[in-house]
Short mmCIF file of C-alpha atoms and ligand atoms in Angstrom, two decimals:
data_model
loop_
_atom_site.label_atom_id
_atom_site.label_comp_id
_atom_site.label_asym_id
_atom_site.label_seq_id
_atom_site.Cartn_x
_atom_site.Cartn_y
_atom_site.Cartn_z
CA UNK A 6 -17.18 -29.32 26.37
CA UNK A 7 -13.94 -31.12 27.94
CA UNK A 8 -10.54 -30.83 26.21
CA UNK A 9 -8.08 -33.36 26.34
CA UNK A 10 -6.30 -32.58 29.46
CA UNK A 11 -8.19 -34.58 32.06
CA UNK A 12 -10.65 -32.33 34.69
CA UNK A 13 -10.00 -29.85 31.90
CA UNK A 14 -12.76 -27.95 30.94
CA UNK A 15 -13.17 -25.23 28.22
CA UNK A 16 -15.32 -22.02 28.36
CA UNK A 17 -16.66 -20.91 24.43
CA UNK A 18 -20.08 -20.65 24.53
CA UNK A 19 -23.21 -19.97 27.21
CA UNK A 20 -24.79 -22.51 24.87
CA UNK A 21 -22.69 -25.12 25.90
CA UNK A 22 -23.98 -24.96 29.73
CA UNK A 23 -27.35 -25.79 31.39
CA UNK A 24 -28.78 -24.04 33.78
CA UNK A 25 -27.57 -25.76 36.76
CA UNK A 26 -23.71 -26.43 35.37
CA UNK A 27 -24.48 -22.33 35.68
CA UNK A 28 -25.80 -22.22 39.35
CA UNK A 29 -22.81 -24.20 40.32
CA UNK A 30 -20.50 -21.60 38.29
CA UNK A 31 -22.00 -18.48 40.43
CA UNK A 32 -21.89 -20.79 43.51
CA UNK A 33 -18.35 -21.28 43.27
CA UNK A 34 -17.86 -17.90 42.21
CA UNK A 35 -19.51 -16.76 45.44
CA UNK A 36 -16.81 -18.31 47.76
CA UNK A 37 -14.36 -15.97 46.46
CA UNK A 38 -16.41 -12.63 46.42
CA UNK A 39 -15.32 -12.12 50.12
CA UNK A 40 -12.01 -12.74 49.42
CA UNK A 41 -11.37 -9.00 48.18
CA UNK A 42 -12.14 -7.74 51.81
CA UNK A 43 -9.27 -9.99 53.06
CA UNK A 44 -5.57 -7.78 53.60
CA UNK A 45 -4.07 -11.21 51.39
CA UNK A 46 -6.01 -12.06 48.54
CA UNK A 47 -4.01 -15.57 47.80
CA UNK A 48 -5.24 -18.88 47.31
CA UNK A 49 -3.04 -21.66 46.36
CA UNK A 50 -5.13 -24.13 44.27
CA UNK A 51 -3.37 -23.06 41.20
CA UNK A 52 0.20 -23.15 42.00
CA UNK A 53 2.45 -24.18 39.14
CA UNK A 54 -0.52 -23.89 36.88
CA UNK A 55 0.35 -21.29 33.57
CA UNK A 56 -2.89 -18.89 32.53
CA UNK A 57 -2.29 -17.44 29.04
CA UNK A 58 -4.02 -14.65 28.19
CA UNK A 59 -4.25 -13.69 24.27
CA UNK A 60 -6.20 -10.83 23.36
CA UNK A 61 -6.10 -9.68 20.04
CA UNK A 62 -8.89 -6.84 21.11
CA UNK A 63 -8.38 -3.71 23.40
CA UNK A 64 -9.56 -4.91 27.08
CA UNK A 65 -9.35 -3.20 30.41
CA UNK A 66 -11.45 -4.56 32.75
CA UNK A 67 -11.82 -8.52 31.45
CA UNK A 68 -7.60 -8.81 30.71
CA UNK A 69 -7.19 -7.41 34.17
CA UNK A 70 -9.89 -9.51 36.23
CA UNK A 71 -8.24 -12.75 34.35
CA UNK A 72 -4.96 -11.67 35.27
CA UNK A 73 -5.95 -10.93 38.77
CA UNK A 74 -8.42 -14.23 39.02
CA UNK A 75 -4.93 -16.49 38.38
CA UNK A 76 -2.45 -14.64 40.39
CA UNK A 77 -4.96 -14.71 43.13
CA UNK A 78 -4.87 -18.47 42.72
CA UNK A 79 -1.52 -18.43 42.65
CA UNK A 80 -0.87 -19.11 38.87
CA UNK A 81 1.45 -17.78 36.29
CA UNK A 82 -0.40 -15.48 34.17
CA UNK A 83 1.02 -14.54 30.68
CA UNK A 84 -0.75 -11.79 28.84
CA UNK A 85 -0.51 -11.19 24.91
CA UNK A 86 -1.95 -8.78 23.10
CA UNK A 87 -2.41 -7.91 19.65
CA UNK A 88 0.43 -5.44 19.08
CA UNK A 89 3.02 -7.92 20.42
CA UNK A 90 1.64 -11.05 18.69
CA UNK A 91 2.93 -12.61 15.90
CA UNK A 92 -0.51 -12.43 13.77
CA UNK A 93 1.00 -8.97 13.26
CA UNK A 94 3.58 -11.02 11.13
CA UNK A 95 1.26 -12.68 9.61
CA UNK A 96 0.61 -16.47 11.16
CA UNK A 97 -2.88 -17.57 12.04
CA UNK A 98 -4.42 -17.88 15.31
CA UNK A 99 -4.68 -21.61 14.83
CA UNK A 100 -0.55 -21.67 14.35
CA UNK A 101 -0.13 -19.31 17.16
CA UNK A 102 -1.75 -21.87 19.29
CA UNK A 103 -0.37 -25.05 18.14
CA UNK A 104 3.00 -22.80 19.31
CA UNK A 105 1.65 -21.41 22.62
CA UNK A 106 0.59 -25.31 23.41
CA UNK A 107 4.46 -26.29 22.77
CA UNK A 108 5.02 -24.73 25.65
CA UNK A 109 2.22 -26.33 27.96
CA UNK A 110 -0.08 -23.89 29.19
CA UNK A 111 -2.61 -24.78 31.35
CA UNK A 112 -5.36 -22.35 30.23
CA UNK A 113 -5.69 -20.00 26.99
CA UNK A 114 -8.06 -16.86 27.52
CA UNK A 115 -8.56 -16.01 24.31
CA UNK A 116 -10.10 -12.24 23.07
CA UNK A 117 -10.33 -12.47 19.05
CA UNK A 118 -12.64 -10.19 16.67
CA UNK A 119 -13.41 -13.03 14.66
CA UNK A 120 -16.74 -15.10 16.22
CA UNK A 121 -15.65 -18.55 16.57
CA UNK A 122 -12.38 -18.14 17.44
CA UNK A 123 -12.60 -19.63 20.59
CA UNK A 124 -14.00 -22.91 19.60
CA UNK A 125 -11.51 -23.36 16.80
CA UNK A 126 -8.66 -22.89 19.32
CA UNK A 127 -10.72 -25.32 21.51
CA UNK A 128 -11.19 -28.32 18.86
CA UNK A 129 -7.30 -28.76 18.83
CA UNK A 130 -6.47 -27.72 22.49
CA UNK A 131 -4.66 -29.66 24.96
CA UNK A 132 -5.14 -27.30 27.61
CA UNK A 133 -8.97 -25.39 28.69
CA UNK A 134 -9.72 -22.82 26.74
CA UNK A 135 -12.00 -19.49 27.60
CA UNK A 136 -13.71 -17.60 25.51
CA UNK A 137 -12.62 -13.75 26.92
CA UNK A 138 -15.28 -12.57 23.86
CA UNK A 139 -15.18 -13.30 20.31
CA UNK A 140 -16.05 -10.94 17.85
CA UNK A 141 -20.02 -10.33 17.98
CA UNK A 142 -20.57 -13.69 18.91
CA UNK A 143 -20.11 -14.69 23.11
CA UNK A 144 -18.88 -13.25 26.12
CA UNK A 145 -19.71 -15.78 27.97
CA UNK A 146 -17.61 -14.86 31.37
CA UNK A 147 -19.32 -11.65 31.29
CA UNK A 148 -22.78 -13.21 31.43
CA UNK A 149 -22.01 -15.25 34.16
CA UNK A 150 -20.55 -12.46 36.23
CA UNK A 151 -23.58 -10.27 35.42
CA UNK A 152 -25.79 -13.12 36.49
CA UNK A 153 -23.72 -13.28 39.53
CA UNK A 154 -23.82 -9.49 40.15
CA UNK A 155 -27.86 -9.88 39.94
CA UNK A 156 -28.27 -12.32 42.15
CA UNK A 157 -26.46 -10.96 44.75
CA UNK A 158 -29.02 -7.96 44.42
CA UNK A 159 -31.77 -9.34 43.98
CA UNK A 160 -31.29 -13.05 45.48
CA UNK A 161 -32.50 -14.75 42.32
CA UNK A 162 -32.43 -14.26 38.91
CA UNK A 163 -35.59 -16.72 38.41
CA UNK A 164 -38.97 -14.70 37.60
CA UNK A 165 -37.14 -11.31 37.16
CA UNK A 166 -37.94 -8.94 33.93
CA UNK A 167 -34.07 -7.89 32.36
CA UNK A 168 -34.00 -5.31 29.97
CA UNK A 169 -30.94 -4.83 27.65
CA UNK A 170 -31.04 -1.26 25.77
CA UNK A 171 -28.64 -0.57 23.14
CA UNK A 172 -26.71 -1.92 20.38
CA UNK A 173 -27.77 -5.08 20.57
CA UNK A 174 -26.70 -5.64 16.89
CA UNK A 175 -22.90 -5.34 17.31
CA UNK A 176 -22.92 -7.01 21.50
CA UNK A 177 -21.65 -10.80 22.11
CA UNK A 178 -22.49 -9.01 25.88
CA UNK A 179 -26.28 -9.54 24.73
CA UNK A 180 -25.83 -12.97 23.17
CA UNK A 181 -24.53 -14.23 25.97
CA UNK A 182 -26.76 -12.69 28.58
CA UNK A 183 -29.88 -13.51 26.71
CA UNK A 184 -28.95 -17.49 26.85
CA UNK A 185 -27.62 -17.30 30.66
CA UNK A 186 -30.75 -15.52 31.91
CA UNK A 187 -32.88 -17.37 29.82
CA UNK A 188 -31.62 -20.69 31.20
CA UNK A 189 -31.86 -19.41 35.08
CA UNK A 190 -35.37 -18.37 34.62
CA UNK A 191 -35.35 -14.76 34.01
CA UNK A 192 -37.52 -12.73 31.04
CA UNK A 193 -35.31 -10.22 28.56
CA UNK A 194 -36.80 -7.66 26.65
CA UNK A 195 -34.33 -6.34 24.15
CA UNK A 196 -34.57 -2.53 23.84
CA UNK A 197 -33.05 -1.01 20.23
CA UNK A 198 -33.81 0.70 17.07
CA UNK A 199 -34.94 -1.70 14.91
CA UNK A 200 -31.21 -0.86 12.83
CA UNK A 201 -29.32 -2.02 15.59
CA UNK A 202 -31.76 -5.00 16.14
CA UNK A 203 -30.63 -8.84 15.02
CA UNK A 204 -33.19 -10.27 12.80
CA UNK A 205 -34.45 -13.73 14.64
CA UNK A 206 -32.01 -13.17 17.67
CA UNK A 207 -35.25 -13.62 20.27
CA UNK A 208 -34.45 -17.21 18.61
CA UNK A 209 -30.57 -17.37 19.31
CA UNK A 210 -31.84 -20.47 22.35
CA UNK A 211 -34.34 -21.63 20.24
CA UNK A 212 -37.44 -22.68 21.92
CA UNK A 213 -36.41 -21.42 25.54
CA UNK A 214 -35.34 -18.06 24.29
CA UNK A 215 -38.70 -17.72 21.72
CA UNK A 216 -40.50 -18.02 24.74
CA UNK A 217 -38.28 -15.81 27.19
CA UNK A 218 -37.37 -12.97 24.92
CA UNK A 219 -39.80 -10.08 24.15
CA UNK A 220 -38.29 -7.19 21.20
CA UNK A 221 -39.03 -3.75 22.19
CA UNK A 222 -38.45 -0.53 19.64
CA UNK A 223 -39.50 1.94 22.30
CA UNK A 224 -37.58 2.94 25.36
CA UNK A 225 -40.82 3.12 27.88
CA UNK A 226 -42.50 0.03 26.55
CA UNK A 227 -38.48 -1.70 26.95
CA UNK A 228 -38.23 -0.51 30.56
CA UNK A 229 -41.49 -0.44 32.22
CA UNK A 230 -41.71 -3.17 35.07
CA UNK A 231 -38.31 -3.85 34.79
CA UNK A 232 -36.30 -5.65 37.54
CA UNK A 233 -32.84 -5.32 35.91
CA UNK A 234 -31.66 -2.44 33.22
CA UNK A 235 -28.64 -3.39 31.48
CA UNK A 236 -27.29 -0.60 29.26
CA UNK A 237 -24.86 -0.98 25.92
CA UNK A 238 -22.56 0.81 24.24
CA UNK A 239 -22.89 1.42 20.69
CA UNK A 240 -19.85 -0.74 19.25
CA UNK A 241 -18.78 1.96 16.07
CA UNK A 242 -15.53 -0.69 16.10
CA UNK A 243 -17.84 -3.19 14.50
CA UNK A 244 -19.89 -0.88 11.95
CA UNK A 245 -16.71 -2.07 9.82
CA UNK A 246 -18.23 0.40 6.63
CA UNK A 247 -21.79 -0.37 7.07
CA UNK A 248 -24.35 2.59 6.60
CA UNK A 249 -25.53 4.86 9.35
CA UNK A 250 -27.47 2.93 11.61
CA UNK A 251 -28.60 5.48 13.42
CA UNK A 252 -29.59 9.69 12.47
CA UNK A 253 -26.53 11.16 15.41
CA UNK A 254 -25.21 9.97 18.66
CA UNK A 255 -27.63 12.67 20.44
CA UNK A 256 -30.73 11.45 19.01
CA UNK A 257 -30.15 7.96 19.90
CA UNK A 258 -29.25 9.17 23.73
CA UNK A 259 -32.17 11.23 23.61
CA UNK A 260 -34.67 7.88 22.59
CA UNK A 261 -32.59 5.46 23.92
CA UNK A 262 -30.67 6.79 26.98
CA UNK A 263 -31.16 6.33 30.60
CA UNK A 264 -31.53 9.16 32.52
CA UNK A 265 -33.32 9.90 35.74
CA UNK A 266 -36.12 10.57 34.03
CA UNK A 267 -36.13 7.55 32.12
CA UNK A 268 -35.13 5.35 34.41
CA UNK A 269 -38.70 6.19 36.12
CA UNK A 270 -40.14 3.77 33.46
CA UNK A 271 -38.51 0.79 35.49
CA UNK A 272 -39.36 -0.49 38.82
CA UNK A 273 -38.73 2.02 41.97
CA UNK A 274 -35.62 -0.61 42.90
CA UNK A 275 -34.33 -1.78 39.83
CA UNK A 276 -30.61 -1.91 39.46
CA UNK A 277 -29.14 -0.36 36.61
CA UNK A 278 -26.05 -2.68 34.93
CA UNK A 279 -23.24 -1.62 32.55
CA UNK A 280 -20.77 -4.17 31.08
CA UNK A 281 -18.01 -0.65 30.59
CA UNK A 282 -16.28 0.87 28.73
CA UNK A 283 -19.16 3.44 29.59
CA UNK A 284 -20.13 6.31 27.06
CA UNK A 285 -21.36 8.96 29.60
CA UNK A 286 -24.17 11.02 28.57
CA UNK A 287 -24.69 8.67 25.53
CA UNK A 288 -26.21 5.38 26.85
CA UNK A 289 -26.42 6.31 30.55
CA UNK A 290 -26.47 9.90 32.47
CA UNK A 291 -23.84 9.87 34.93
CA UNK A 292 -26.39 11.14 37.10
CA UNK A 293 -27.46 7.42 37.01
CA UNK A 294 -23.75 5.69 36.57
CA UNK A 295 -22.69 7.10 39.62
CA UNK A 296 -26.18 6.96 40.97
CA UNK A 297 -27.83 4.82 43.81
CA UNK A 298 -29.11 1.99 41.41
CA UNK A 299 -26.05 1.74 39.62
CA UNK A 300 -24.47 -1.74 40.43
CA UNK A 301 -22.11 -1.00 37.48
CA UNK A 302 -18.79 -1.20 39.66
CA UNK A 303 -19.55 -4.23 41.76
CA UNK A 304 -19.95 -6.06 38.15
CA UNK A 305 -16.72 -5.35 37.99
CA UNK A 306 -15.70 -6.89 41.45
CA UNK A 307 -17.77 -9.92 40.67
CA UNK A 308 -15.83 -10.28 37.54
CA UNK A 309 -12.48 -10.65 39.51
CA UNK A 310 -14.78 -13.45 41.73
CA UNK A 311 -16.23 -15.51 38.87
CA UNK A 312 -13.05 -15.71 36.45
CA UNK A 313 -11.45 -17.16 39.57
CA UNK A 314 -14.05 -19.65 40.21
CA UNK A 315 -14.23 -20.21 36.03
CA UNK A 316 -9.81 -20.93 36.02
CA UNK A 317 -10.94 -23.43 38.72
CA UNK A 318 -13.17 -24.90 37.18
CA UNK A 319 -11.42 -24.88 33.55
CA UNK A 320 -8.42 -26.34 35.06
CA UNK A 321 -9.35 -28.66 37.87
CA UNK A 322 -12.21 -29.31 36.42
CA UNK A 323 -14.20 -27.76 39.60
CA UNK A 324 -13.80 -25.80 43.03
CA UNK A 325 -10.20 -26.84 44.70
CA UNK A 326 -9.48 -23.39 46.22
CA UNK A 327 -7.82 -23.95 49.86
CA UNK A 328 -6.71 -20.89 52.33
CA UNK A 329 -3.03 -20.31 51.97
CA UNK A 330 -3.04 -20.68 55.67
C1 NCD B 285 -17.65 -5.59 26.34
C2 NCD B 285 -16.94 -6.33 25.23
O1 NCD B 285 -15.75 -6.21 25.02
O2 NCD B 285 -17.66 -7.06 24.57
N1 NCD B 285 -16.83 -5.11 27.35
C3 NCD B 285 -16.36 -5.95 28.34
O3 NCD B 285 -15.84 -7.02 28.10
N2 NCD B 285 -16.52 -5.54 29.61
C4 NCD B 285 -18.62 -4.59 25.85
C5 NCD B 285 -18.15 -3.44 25.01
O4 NCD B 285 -17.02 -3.41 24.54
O5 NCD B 285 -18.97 -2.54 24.82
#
């Protein structure tokens, strides 16, 4: 999707990308993963350039790495967030960014509850807008650096068997990462209770995904063979007054945790994945967070990596990064 600034591209939707527009994402993405070893992490491809970021949802890790990503490429970067926005008095997103677009940002990041939020900034924009996660719907930055994270490991993400265990229901983590690795090649089996289960979401890609996307209800069946575990949190912000989904927290870990023990069911080197915040001893032991297979921090380095090579791309429409020197 291309906005109206020219090389401008926005960011809403996994859907909106093929499977090579995402190889040449991680590509890019790749030429700045070394850049964190270097004593001055500063490109200068985005001088001048203004990166708004406007969450309206609690964020630690995908705020920062967005923030970091544009400073490193020398950009302003602006951050919002829901207690200083003017929503609190009452005008709509849609106002909010006519407002912010007064002012001539380059890029919006935008982190909303509501799915769709994105896109509807998007249709009006004059500058590239990315999609930081809305509501239950896409997070599509995290799929890419996830896909980035496993290829590094694994040197493709073609062929391999991905599991994603947890509350699938309530993730935009899942939705994205069940299009992205679909569309580089990779099987998912989706690992739940059938409460916190999507009716028809092994048909979110149509065809591709109907074909790519198995639905497990038990743990061992989920995990055996696996390549790749990727464990959820359950989302309680997003229950929003539904019923129970689920007896108690402890019998959920206990049928749908990973442990040691569990994690026995996968292959002897798969790597276990975790987009944070982490629950310990509710979706994952910390015995295996802070374990050997746990590639749960460097997901979080390869988010700094890809958001840099995804500004890029948003703004100049593709790789432009030169050394400061
Ligand atoms: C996820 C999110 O916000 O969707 N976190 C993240 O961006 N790293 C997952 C979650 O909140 O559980």
């Amino acid at each position: 999707m291309r906005s109206v600034t020219s090389g401008a591209r926005h960011l809403v939707s996994i859907a909106d990308l093929d499977g090579s527009e995402i190889v040449r994402i991680l590509d890019h993405g790749d030429r700045y993963w070394s850049l964190a070893d270097e004593p001055i992490k500063k490109l200068t491809s985005l001088r001048g350039r203004t990166v708004i970021n406007l969450f309206y949802e609690n964020s630690t890790r995908t705020r920062t790495s967005f923030e970091l990503a544009a400073k490193r490429l020398s950009a302003e970067a602006i951050n919002i967030s829901s207690s200083s926005a003017s929503t609190s008095k009452g005008e709509s997103l849609l106002d909010t960014g006519r407002n912010l677009q007064a002012m001539h940002p380059d890029a919006i990041v935008v982190r909303h509850s509501f799915g769709g939020a994105a896109a509807m900034l998007a249709k009006t924009a004059s500058y590239a807008v990315i999609n930081a996660g809305d509501g239950q719907h896409e997070h599509p930055t995290q799929a890419l650096l996830d896909a980035a994270t496993i290829r590094r490991h694994k040197g493709k993400v073609e062929g391999l068997e991905v599991a994603i265990v947890g509350d699938i229901q309530h993730s935009r983590v899942a939705r994205s990462n069940i299009l992205c690795l679909s569309k580089l090649g990779a099987r998912v089996r989706l690992v739940a209770p059938m409460t916190l289960m999507p009716r028809g979401i092994e048909l979110i890609g149509g065809d591709l995904t109907r074909e790519r996307v198995r639905i497990c209800h038990r743990l061992e069946e989920g995990l055996d063979g696996a390549d790749v575990v990727m464990m959820l949190r359950v989302q309680h912000e997003r229950f929003d007054g539904e019923a129970p989904r689920f007896p108690n927290t402890r019998e959920l870990s206990r049928t749908f945790g990973l442990s040691e023990r569990t994690l026995q069911f996968a292959k002897p080197d798969a790597i276990v994945m975790h987009p944070g915040p982490i629950n310990r001893g509710v979706e994952v032991s910390p015995q295996v967070a802070d374990g050997p297979r746990a590639v749960i921090l460097q997901q979080v380095s390869w988010g700094v990596a890809i958001r840099m090579a995804i500004l890029e791309r948003a703004i100049l429409g593709g790789p432009g990064g030169q050394p400061d020197a």
